[in-house]
Tab-separated table of C-alpha atoms in Angstrom:
chain	number	residue	atom	x	y	z
A	1	MET	CA	-14.424	-17.006	-86.604
A	2	SER	CA	-11.443	-16.588	-88.935
A	3	GLN	CA	-11.635	-13.934	-91.651
A	4	PHE	CA	-9.393	-15.944	-93.984
A	5	ALA	CA	-10.895	-15.637	-97.496
A	6	ASN	CA	-10.183	-16.392	-101.181
A	7	LEU	CA	-7.925	-13.328	-101.486
A	8	ASP	CA	-5.742	-14.697	-98.677
A	9	TRP	CA	-5.516	-18.109	-100.334
A	10	ALA	CA	-4.419	-16.424	-103.574
A	11	ILE	CA	-1.616	-14.556	-101.763
A	12	VAL	CA	-0.402	-17.726	-100.052
A	13	ILE	CA	-0.495	-19.908	-103.179
A	14	LEU	CA	1.322	-17.273	-105.262
A	15	TYR	CA	4.078	-17.145	-102.694
A	16	LEU	CA	4.461	-20.928	-102.518
A	17	LEU	CA	4.731	-21.188	-106.310
A	18	GLY	CA	7.459	-18.530	-106.229
A	19	SER	CA	9.440	-20.573	-103.695
A	20	ALA	CA	9.269	-23.639	-105.945
A	21	ALA	CA	10.525	-21.580	-108.897
A	22	ILE	CA	13.543	-20.371	-106.873
A	23	GLY	CA	14.388	-23.973	-105.961
A	24	ILE	CA	14.395	-25.032	-109.610
A	25	TRP	CA	16.420	-22.000	-110.712
A	26	SER	CA	19.133	-22.384	-108.028
A	27	ARG	CA	19.924	-25.975	-109.041
A	28	ARG	CA	22.330	-24.696	-111.720
A	29	TYR	CA	24.826	-23.576	-109.043
A	30	ILE	CA	25.356	-27.019	-107.448
A	31	LYS	CA	28.594	-28.684	-108.556
A	32	ASP	CA	29.953	-30.313	-105.364
A	33	MET	CA	29.300	-30.812	-101.625
A	34	SER	CA	30.779	-27.400	-100.763
A	35	ASP	CA	28.229	-25.721	-103.047
A	36	PHE	CA	25.390	-27.884	-101.696
A	37	VAL	CA	26.181	-27.540	-97.965
A	38	VAL	CA	27.834	-24.092	-97.546
A	39	ALA	CA	27.030	-22.328	-100.860
A	40	GLY	CA	30.670	-22.401	-101.966
A	41	ARG	CA	31.606	-20.204	-98.964
A	42	SER	CA	30.376	-17.155	-100.921
A	43	LEU	CA	27.876	-15.735	-98.432
A	44	LYS	CA	28.037	-11.933	-98.157
A	45	SER	CA	27.047	-10.053	-95.015
A	46	HIS	CA	23.582	-8.843	-96.049
A	47	LEU	CA	22.519	-12.265	-97.331
A	48	GLY	CA	24.054	-13.940	-94.288
A	49	ILE	CA	22.096	-11.733	-91.909
A	50	ALA	CA	18.815	-12.314	-93.764
A	51	THR	CA	19.227	-16.076	-94.050
A	52	MET	CA	20.399	-16.399	-90.419
A	53	ILE	CA	17.305	-14.556	-89.185
A	54	GLY	CA	15.097	-16.294	-91.751
A	55	THR	CA	16.138	-19.725	-90.493
A	56	GLU	CA	15.989	-18.940	-86.775
A	57	LEU	CA	12.688	-17.022	-87.063
A	58	GLY	CA	10.640	-20.014	-88.125
A	59	LEU	CA	6.931	-20.631	-87.648
A	60	VAL	CA	7.783	-22.989	-84.807
A	61	THR	CA	9.721	-20.102	-83.190
A	62	VAL	CA	6.721	-17.806	-83.525
A	63	MET	CA	4.461	-20.488	-82.044
A	64	PHE	CA	6.591	-21.401	-79.009
A	65	ALA	CA	7.518	-17.767	-78.298
A	66	ALA	CA	3.866	-16.730	-78.488
A	67	GLN	CA	2.977	-19.586	-76.137
A	68	LYS	CA	5.577	-18.288	-73.660
A	69	GLY	CA	4.092	-14.783	-73.937
A	70	PHE	CA	0.630	-16.242	-73.304
A	71	THR	CA	1.731	-18.181	-70.203
A	72	GLY	CA	4.336	-15.733	-68.860
A	73	GLY	CA	3.257	-12.224	-69.917
A	74	PHE	CA	5.914	-9.515	-70.278
A	75	ALA	CA	8.276	-11.608	-68.122
A	76	ALA	CA	8.831	-13.840	-71.176
A	77	PHE	CA	10.764	-10.952	-72.773
A	78	HIS	CA	13.873	-12.063	-70.847
A	79	ILE	CA	14.247	-14.915	-73.364
A	80	ALA	CA	14.470	-12.402	-76.219
A	81	VAL	CA	16.851	-10.073	-74.376
A	82	SER	CA	19.170	-12.940	-73.464
A	83	ALA	CA	19.285	-14.230	-77.061
A	84	GLY	CA	19.986	-10.778	-78.509
A	85	ILE	CA	22.730	-9.792	-76.055
A	86	VAL	CA	24.551	-13.123	-76.287
A	87	CYS	CA	24.499	-13.086	-80.111
A	88	LEU	CA	25.887	-9.532	-80.095
A	89	VAL	CA	28.724	-10.570	-77.759
A	90	VAL	CA	29.520	-13.525	-80.040
A	91	GLY	CA	29.595	-11.127	-83.008
A	92	TRP	CA	31.949	-8.704	-81.269
A	93	SER	CA	34.265	-11.393	-79.868
A	94	GLY	CA	34.020	-14.089	-82.539
A	95	PHE	CA	33.681	-16.642	-79.730
A	96	ILE	CA	33.639	-20.188	-81.195
A	97	VAL	CA	32.377	-19.178	-84.674
A	98	VAL	CA	35.492	-17.314	-85.887
A	99	PRO	CA	37.948	-20.156	-85.098
A	100	LEU	CA	35.597	-22.583	-86.854
A	101	ARG	CA	35.490	-20.379	-89.968
A	102	ARG	CA	39.292	-20.042	-89.955
A	103	MET	CA	39.588	-23.822	-89.938
A	104	GLY	CA	37.328	-24.034	-93.011
A	105	VAL	CA	35.100	-26.800	-91.635
A	106	MET	CA	31.605	-27.392	-93.048
A	107	THR	CA	30.144	-29.007	-89.922
A	108	ILE	CA	30.917	-29.015	-86.196
A	109	PRO	CA	31.737	-32.779	-86.136
A	110	GLU	CA	34.359	-32.098	-88.811
A	111	PHE	CA	36.092	-29.961	-86.172
A	112	TYR	CA	35.826	-32.891	-83.732
A	113	GLU	CA	37.889	-35.082	-86.070
A	114	ARG	CA	40.603	-32.473	-86.596
A	115	ARG	CA	40.904	-31.898	-82.862
A	116	PHE	CA	40.094	-35.292	-81.312
A	117	GLY	CA	40.024	-37.964	-84.017
A	118	ARG	CA	37.648	-39.717	-86.395
A	119	GLY	CA	35.815	-41.747	-83.763
A	120	VAL	CA	34.793	-38.592	-81.904
A	121	ARG	CA	33.538	-37.143	-85.192
A	122	ILE	CA	31.340	-40.162	-85.900
A	123	LEU	CA	29.875	-40.302	-82.377
A	124	GLY	CA	29.426	-36.525	-82.243
A	125	GLY	CA	27.811	-36.433	-85.674
A	126	LEU	CA	25.404	-39.230	-84.766
A	127	LEU	CA	24.319	-37.466	-81.549
A	128	LEU	CA	24.006	-34.136	-83.359
A	129	ALA	CA	21.788	-35.617	-86.067
A	130	LEU	CA	19.657	-37.558	-83.547
A	131	SER	CA	19.155	-34.492	-81.374
A	132	GLY	CA	18.464	-32.217	-84.343
A	133	ILE	CA	15.935	-34.508	-86.000
A	134	LEU	CA	14.037	-34.980	-82.717
A	135	ASN	CA	14.291	-31.238	-82.111
A	136	MET	CA	12.459	-30.446	-85.337
A	137	GLY	CA	9.958	-33.251	-84.734
A	138	MET	CA	7.273	-30.809	-83.612
A	139	PHE	CA	7.750	-28.292	-86.439
A	140	LEU	CA	5.030	-29.848	-88.574
A	141	LYS	CA	2.607	-30.158	-85.659
A	142	ALA	CA	3.128	-26.492	-84.745
A	143	GLY	CA	2.548	-25.549	-88.372
A	144	SER	CA	-0.651	-27.582	-88.588
A	145	ILE	CA	-2.031	-26.013	-85.385
A	146	PHE	CA	-1.274	-22.563	-86.806
A	147	VAL	CA	-2.998	-23.269	-90.131
A	148	VAL	CA	-6.058	-24.834	-88.447
A	149	GLU	CA	-6.554	-21.916	-86.074
A	150	VAL	CA	-5.865	-19.098	-88.534
A	151	THR	CA	-7.765	-20.451	-91.566
A	152	GLY	CA	-10.462	-22.665	-90.076
A	153	LEU	CA	-9.347	-25.766	-92.009
A	154	GLU	CA	-9.646	-29.059	-90.182
A	155	GLY	CA	-9.643	-32.837	-90.486
A	156	THR	CA	-8.181	-34.494	-93.562
A	157	THR	CA	-7.775	-31.186	-95.380
A	158	ILE	CA	-5.192	-29.838	-92.935
A	159	LYS	CA	-3.167	-33.053	-93.156
A	160	LEU	CA	-3.097	-32.744	-96.937
A	161	VAL	CA	-2.080	-29.070	-96.763
A	162	MET	CA	0.788	-29.702	-94.321
A	163	THR	CA	1.990	-32.713	-96.307
A	164	ALA	CA	2.012	-30.557	-99.457
A	165	LEU	CA	4.017	-27.851	-97.672
A	166	LEU	CA	6.584	-30.364	-96.453
A	167	ALA	CA	6.810	-31.834	-99.967
A	168	LEU	CA	7.484	-28.356	-101.384
A	169	VAL	CA	10.315	-27.779	-98.897
A	170	LEU	CA	11.807	-31.187	-99.700
A	171	PHE	CA	11.578	-30.385	-103.397
A	172	TYR	CA	13.538	-27.143	-103.454
A	173	THR	CA	16.011	-28.190	-100.735
A	174	ILE	CA	16.880	-31.422	-102.552
A	175	LEU	CA	17.333	-29.490	-105.791
A	176	GLY	CA	19.313	-26.456	-104.667
A	177	GLY	CA	20.872	-27.147	-101.250
A	178	MET	CA	22.285	-24.090	-99.461
A	179	PHE	CA	22.013	-21.873	-102.559
A	180	SER	CA	18.285	-22.553	-102.688
A	181	ILE	CA	17.953	-22.005	-98.945
A	182	ILE	CA	19.778	-18.662	-98.998
A	183	LEU	CA	17.649	-17.300	-101.831
A	184	THR	CA	14.315	-18.507	-100.425
A	185	ASP	CA	15.257	-17.415	-96.900
A	186	TYR	CA	16.008	-13.913	-98.161
A	187	VAL	CA	12.539	-13.596	-99.703
A	188	GLN	CA	10.946	-15.219	-96.661
A	189	PHE	CA	12.782	-12.827	-94.342
A	190	VAL	CA	11.300	-9.833	-96.176
A	191	VAL	CA	7.756	-11.237	-96.317
A	192	LEU	CA	7.762	-12.334	-92.678
A	193	SER	CA	9.227	-9.042	-91.434
A	194	VAL	CA	6.502	-7.022	-93.153
A	195	GLY	CA	3.795	-9.365	-91.850
A	196	LEU	CA	4.989	-9.340	-88.223
A	197	ILE	CA	5.433	-5.575	-88.073
A	198	ALA	CA	1.973	-4.994	-89.570
A	199	THR	CA	0.407	-7.488	-87.145
A	200	THR	CA	2.060	-5.877	-84.122
A	201	LEU	CA	0.869	-2.408	-85.099
A	202	PHE	CA	-2.629	-3.740	-85.741
A	203	ALA	CA	-2.767	-5.488	-82.336
A	204	LEU	CA	-1.558	-2.334	-80.578
A	205	ASN	CA	-4.179	-0.244	-82.337
A	206	GLU	CA	-6.941	-2.719	-81.539
A	207	LEU	CA	-6.174	-3.369	-77.852
A	208	GLY	CA	-4.237	-0.276	-76.755
A	209	TRP	CA	-0.953	-0.320	-74.836
A	210	GLU	CA	-2.444	0.666	-71.474
A	211	HIS	CA	-5.116	-2.026	-71.697
A	212	ILE	CA	-2.503	-4.669	-72.558
A	213	VAL	CA	-0.310	-3.693	-69.590
A	214	SER	CA	-3.213	-3.513	-67.141
A	215	GLY	CA	-4.587	-6.816	-68.439
A	216	VAL	CA	-1.295	-8.655	-67.838
A	217	GLU	CA	-0.952	-7.035	-64.406
A	218	ALA	CA	-4.460	-8.132	-63.408
A	219	LEU	CA	-3.835	-11.716	-64.528
A	220	LYS	CA	-0.197	-12.256	-63.532
A	221	GLY	CA	0.645	-9.593	-60.942
A	222	ALA	CA	4.345	-8.774	-60.493
A	223	GLY	CA	5.239	-12.133	-62.027
A	224	GLY	CA	3.850	-10.930	-65.332
A	225	PHE	CA	6.759	-8.473	-65.600
A	226	ASP	CA	9.591	-9.904	-63.464
A	227	PRO	CA	10.809	-13.322	-64.695
A	228	ILE	CA	12.507	-14.109	-61.385
A	229	ALA	CA	9.236	-13.549	-59.511
A	230	SER	CA	7.187	-15.405	-62.130
A	231	GLU	CA	5.711	-18.845	-61.417
A	232	ALA	CA	6.350	-19.707	-65.070
A	233	PHE	CA	10.090	-18.956	-64.896
A	234	GLY	CA	12.353	-18.210	-61.897
A	235	LEU	CA	16.076	-17.504	-61.494
A	236	ASP	CA	17.236	-20.936	-62.680
A	237	TYR	CA	15.129	-20.593	-65.833
A	238	VAL	CA	16.629	-17.143	-66.567
A	239	ILE	CA	20.165	-18.584	-66.298
A	240	TRP	CA	19.106	-21.494	-68.524
A	241	MET	CA	17.868	-19.003	-71.168
A	242	ILE	CA	21.191	-17.097	-71.147
A	243	PHE	CA	23.000	-20.361	-71.874
A	244	LEU	CA	20.472	-21.278	-74.578
A	245	GLY	CA	21.128	-17.884	-76.155
A	246	LEU	CA	24.745	-18.952	-76.630
A	247	VAL	CA	23.697	-22.375	-77.889
A	248	SER	CA	21.270	-21.022	-80.480
A	249	CYS	CA	23.814	-18.739	-82.168
A	250	ALA	CA	27.254	-20.313	-81.598
A	251	ILE	CA	26.786	-24.044	-80.916
A	252	TRP	CA	23.659	-25.078	-82.837
A	253	GLN	CA	24.734	-26.400	-86.243
A	254	THR	CA	22.126	-24.569	-88.357
A	255	ALA	CA	23.439	-21.201	-87.149
A	256	VAL	CA	27.105	-22.211	-87.337
A	257	MET	CA	26.544	-23.234	-90.983
A	258	ARG	CA	26.107	-19.507	-91.737
A	259	ALA	CA	29.514	-18.757	-90.221
A	260	CYS	CA	31.031	-21.589	-92.247
A	261	SER	CA	29.363	-20.212	-95.407
A	262	ALA	CA	30.689	-16.650	-94.947
A	263	ARG	CA	33.360	-15.235	-97.274
A	264	SER	CA	35.666	-14.099	-94.458
A	265	VAL	CA	36.139	-13.774	-90.695
A	266	GLU	CA	35.051	-10.134	-90.921
A	267	ASP	CA	31.801	-11.211	-92.571
A	268	VAL	CA	31.230	-13.750	-89.785
A	269	LYS	CA	31.502	-11.074	-87.095
A	270	ARG	CA	29.319	-8.668	-89.060
A	271	ILE	CA	26.650	-11.310	-89.661
A	272	TYR	CA	26.465	-12.187	-85.967
A	273	ALA	CA	26.552	-8.608	-84.706
A	274	TRP	CA	23.646	-7.552	-86.914
A	275	SER	CA	21.787	-10.835	-86.484
A	276	SER	CA	21.595	-10.090	-82.748
A	277	ILE	CA	18.715	-7.751	-83.622
A	278	GLY	CA	16.963	-10.653	-85.320
A	279	PHE	CA	17.603	-13.004	-82.389
A	280	LEU	CA	16.011	-10.381	-80.128
A	281	ILE	CA	13.007	-9.759	-82.373
A	282	ARG	CA	12.346	-13.418	-83.182
A	283	PHE	CA	11.256	-13.893	-79.558
A	284	LEU	CA	10.096	-10.387	-78.704
A	285	ILE	CA	7.355	-9.872	-81.305
A	286	PRO	CA	5.809	-13.363	-80.922
A	287	ASN	CA	6.018	-12.976	-77.103
A	288	PHE	CA	4.076	-9.745	-77.477
A	289	LEU	CA	1.470	-11.281	-79.796
A	290	GLY	CA	1.012	-14.132	-77.323
A	291	LEU	CA	0.336	-11.816	-74.400
A	292	CYS	CA	-2.010	-9.762	-76.630
A	293	ALA	CA	-3.926	-12.984	-77.255
A	294	LEU	CA	-4.010	-13.574	-73.491
A	295	VAL	CA	-5.580	-10.159	-72.862
A	296	TYR	CA	-7.979	-10.470	-75.807
A	297	PHE	CA	-9.331	-13.897	-74.807
A	298	THR	CA	-9.619	-12.778	-71.191
A	299	ASP	CA	-11.969	-10.071	-72.477
A	300	ASN	CA	-13.713	-12.568	-74.828
A	301	PRO	CA	-13.611	-15.985	-73.096
A	302	GLY	CA	-16.261	-17.432	-75.395
A	303	LEU	CA	-13.812	-17.262	-78.299
A	304	PHE	CA	-11.266	-19.439	-76.475
A	305	PRO	CA	-13.167	-22.211	-74.659
A	306	GLU	CA	-9.907	-24.108	-74.017
A	307	GLY	CA	-9.330	-21.679	-71.135
A	308	LEU	CA	-6.370	-19.519	-70.186
A	309	GLU	CA	-4.682	-22.390	-68.349
A	310	GLY	CA	-4.688	-24.699	-71.376
A	311	GLY	CA	-1.131	-23.992	-72.555
A	312	GLY	CA	-1.949	-21.372	-75.151
A	313	LEU	CA	-0.378	-22.925	-78.269
A	314	LYS	CA	-3.607	-22.277	-80.184
A	315	ALA	CA	-4.181	-18.778	-78.801
A	316	MET	CA	-1.966	-16.602	-81.025
A	317	PRO	CA	-3.056	-18.012	-84.426
A	318	ARG	CA	-6.731	-17.904	-83.413
A	319	PHE	CA	-6.245	-14.303	-82.260
A	320	LEU	CA	-4.746	-13.371	-85.646
A	321	GLY	CA	-7.513	-15.125	-87.581
A	322	ILE	CA	-10.189	-13.167	-85.707
A	323	LEU	CA	-8.414	-9.818	-85.544
A	324	LEU	CA	-6.807	-9.272	-88.949
A	325	PRO	CA	-8.826	-8.309	-92.052
A	326	SER	CA	-8.692	-10.324	-95.256
A	327	GLY	CA	-5.694	-9.337	-97.346
A	328	LEU	CA	-3.496	-8.472	-94.403
A	329	LEU	CA	-4.302	-11.902	-92.993
A	330	GLY	CA	-3.136	-13.522	-96.235
A	331	LEU	CA	0.140	-11.588	-96.112
A	332	VAL	CA	0.745	-12.624	-92.500
A	333	VAL	CA	-0.076	-16.289	-93.180
A	334	ALA	CA	2.208	-16.233	-96.249
A	335	GLY	CA	4.945	-14.839	-94.008
A	336	MET	CA	4.335	-17.485	-91.364
A	337	LEU	CA	4.350	-20.294	-93.918
A	338	ALA	CA	7.516	-18.725	-95.300
A	339	ALA	CA	8.949	-19.033	-91.802
A	340	PHE	CA	7.766	-22.647	-91.666
A	341	MET	CA	9.652	-23.445	-94.861
A	342	SER	CA	12.781	-21.419	-94.075
A	343	THR	CA	13.361	-23.381	-90.869
A	344	HIS	CA	12.567	-26.757	-92.412
A	345	ASP	CA	14.892	-26.303	-95.373
A	346	SER	CA	17.952	-25.349	-93.296
A	347	TYR	CA	17.356	-28.060	-90.720
A	348	LEU	CA	16.776	-30.761	-93.350
A	349	LEU	CA	19.974	-29.814	-95.169
A	350	CYS	CA	21.902	-29.568	-91.918
A	351	TRP	CA	21.028	-32.972	-90.442
A	352	SER	CA	21.253	-34.841	-93.750
A	353	SER	CA	24.683	-33.366	-94.519
A	354	VAL	CA	25.905	-34.195	-90.991
A	355	LEU	CA	24.826	-37.820	-91.427
A	356	THR	CA	26.560	-37.986	-94.825
A	357	GLN	CA	29.740	-36.045	-94.051
A	358	ASP	CA	30.279	-36.950	-90.421
A	359	VAL	CA	28.842	-40.436	-89.900
A	360	ILE	CA	28.394	-42.499	-93.062
A	361	ALA	CA	31.353	-41.257	-95.152
A	362	PRO	CA	33.908	-41.525	-92.279
A	363	LEU	CA	32.649	-45.022	-91.439
A	364	GLY	CA	33.462	-45.967	-95.051
A	365	GLY	CA	36.930	-44.458	-94.928
A	366	ASP	CA	35.932	-41.274	-96.793
A	367	LYS	CA	36.016	-43.129	-100.116
A	368	MET	CA	32.631	-41.835	-101.312
A	369	SER	CA	32.688	-39.711	-104.456
A	370	THR	CA	31.163	-36.232	-104.599
A	371	ALA	CA	28.289	-37.520	-106.723
A	372	SER	CA	27.564	-40.302	-104.218
A	373	ARG	CA	27.609	-37.850	-101.305
A	374	LEU	CA	25.169	-35.539	-103.074
A	375	LYS	CA	22.819	-38.426	-103.874
A	376	LEU	CA	22.997	-39.752	-100.304
A	377	THR	CA	22.388	-36.312	-98.786
A	378	ARG	CA	19.339	-35.788	-100.993
A	379	LEU	CA	18.028	-39.252	-100.106
A	380	LEU	CA	18.489	-38.506	-96.390
A	381	ILE	CA	16.617	-35.197	-96.752
A	382	PHE	CA	13.672	-37.165	-98.120
A	383	ALA	CA	13.925	-39.868	-95.413
A	384	ILE	CA	14.046	-37.289	-92.604
A	385	GLY	CA	11.000	-35.593	-94.111
A	386	ILE	CA	9.049	-38.876	-93.949
A	387	PHE	CA	10.101	-39.367	-90.315
A	388	LEU	CA	8.961	-35.846	-89.420
A	389	LEU	CA	5.584	-36.437	-91.020
A	390	THR	CA	5.123	-39.586	-88.915
A	391	TRP	CA	6.540	-38.232	-85.635
A	392	SER	CA	4.421	-35.068	-85.707
A	393	LEU	CA	1.237	-37.115	-86.050
A	394	TRP	CA	1.668	-39.509	-83.106
A	395	TYR	CA	3.913	-37.831	-80.529
A	396	GLU	CA	1.808	-36.136	-77.834
A	397	LEU	CA	3.436	-32.880	-76.729
A	398	GLY	CA	3.526	-33.036	-72.932
A	399	GLN	CA	5.106	-29.647	-72.160
A	400	ASP	CA	5.483	-26.160	-73.602
A	401	LEU	CA	6.828	-26.402	-77.149
A	402	TRP	CA	9.908	-24.298	-76.308
A	403	ASP	CA	10.808	-26.590	-73.413
A	404	TYR	CA	10.490	-29.662	-75.666
A	405	MET	CA	12.943	-28.085	-78.111
A	406	ALA	CA	15.370	-27.046	-75.367
A	407	ILE	CA	15.468	-30.562	-73.902
A	408	THR	CA	15.831	-32.424	-77.206
A	409	GLY	CA	18.571	-29.977	-78.219
A	410	ALA	CA	20.391	-30.609	-74.953
A	411	ILE	CA	21.068	-34.207	-76.037
A	412	TYR	CA	23.606	-32.669	-78.414
A	413	PHE	CA	24.667	-29.299	-77.054
A	414	THR	CA	25.509	-30.377	-73.495
A	415	GLY	CA	28.483	-32.371	-74.771
A	416	ALA	CA	29.129	-30.117	-77.783
A	417	PHE	CA	29.610	-27.059	-75.561
A	418	ALA	CA	32.439	-28.838	-73.730
A	419	LEU	CA	34.066	-30.063	-76.955
A	420	LEU	CA	33.913	-26.705	-78.729
A	421	VAL	CA	35.070	-24.508	-75.850
A	422	ALA	CA	37.732	-26.886	-74.522
A	423	GLY	CA	38.825	-28.021	-77.980
A	424	LEU	CA	39.243	-24.477	-79.303
A	425	TYR	CA	40.645	-22.757	-76.204
A	426	TRP	CA	42.370	-25.401	-74.035
A	427	LYS	CA	45.437	-27.292	-75.269
A	428	ARG	CA	45.077	-30.119	-72.733
A	429	ALA	CA	41.611	-31.179	-73.913
A	430	SER	CA	41.916	-34.885	-74.746
A	431	ARG	CA	40.225	-37.531	-76.852
A	432	VAL	CA	39.100	-39.446	-73.758
A	433	GLY	CA	37.604	-36.236	-72.366
A	434	ALA	CA	35.780	-35.666	-75.665
A	435	TYR	CA	34.208	-39.139	-75.627
A	436	LEU	CA	33.136	-38.745	-71.996
A	437	ALA	CA	31.667	-35.282	-72.606
A	438	LEU	CA	29.545	-36.571	-75.499
A	439	LEU	CA	28.331	-39.619	-73.585
A	440	VAL	CA	27.533	-37.667	-70.414
A	441	GLY	CA	25.754	-35.059	-72.544
A	442	THR	CA	23.230	-37.676	-73.667
A	443	SER	CA	22.037	-37.848	-70.051
A	444	ALA	CA	19.844	-34.882	-71.015
A	445	VAL	CA	17.423	-37.551	-72.271
């Protein structure tokens, strides 16, 4: 049923070729690990805001947020509101991120060593990398589901397309590091923003606001608007989302890398304050598109034979493929694939650099040269990419995609929250306490 045509393929391919060109061009700026990991700490506010939002508003984000909108209705908006408010508070206060920038660290485990010792850094870095790599394990699967539903591709073809996309991300990330990521994320932020806004307006025009509201009310009742009354959420889930809002902006390494890359403390606060809008929108718009898909397929059940109780991960992309005309559909898909790449590149760089800087190099007594660290980091980027390709093919997702990501992330952030808050703000925090917090945090498994 998709209206994806040759014009849309042309738009998508042109965009992908442009991303590869940026990766090749940005290689000239890489001279050492500081350039590769934190862009020489030269990130200005406007680029920081764009790349922060570009990374956190990935295709996987759009997919899991749309799934929550499909299963929870308007009540899912509490996830977006929590993320936006918490990020704004972090921007105003500088909580966690400003002290880290003042210390000049490149990674969170580097802070562990300065505060608690090298052993804590190695253990913390290992848990961070393990959690992060598992966390992004479903990115490729979410991307493949999106492409299948929105374009109509299937079978071997979709596997080849997704493998090619992953190879492209590996290519420009290995070449240009953080410089490449910042430049591509900026372009991806613009493309994705235009595509999402156009899609939202088109869905509103097609379905009508009153019909959307009445449709959710008929299906979900009061629970479709009140998260505490919702069967999909509840009070404990709302509290959990407030905490995850803090994690996603101030404790998760991919976001903290932006603070570490900023030119100054003032830029850090400005980046976070303005990025709060992005943290709000990255959930809000996909939530809305997901509940639009819910209403649309309720009206047209023959177009979604999986049924409204089937989890809804396929609903939003299929809705877009049916609803949007050729041309606009190509722009939206280009934006979504841009989001796919912008999240992959930052995460690949993040976890590979953590393994190099915080696990392997410290184990060897920090005797590795800059050239060796760069080579190892690039090799790890490639190795993680191969793992992701394998994991996404055989792991069966047994829960909502967002819940999978929250749980895998908790392997790291449960202990990291204690280490960061206590280590930065409590003088009596000890090395023994740090070890215990990290080990107990792994109980999230």
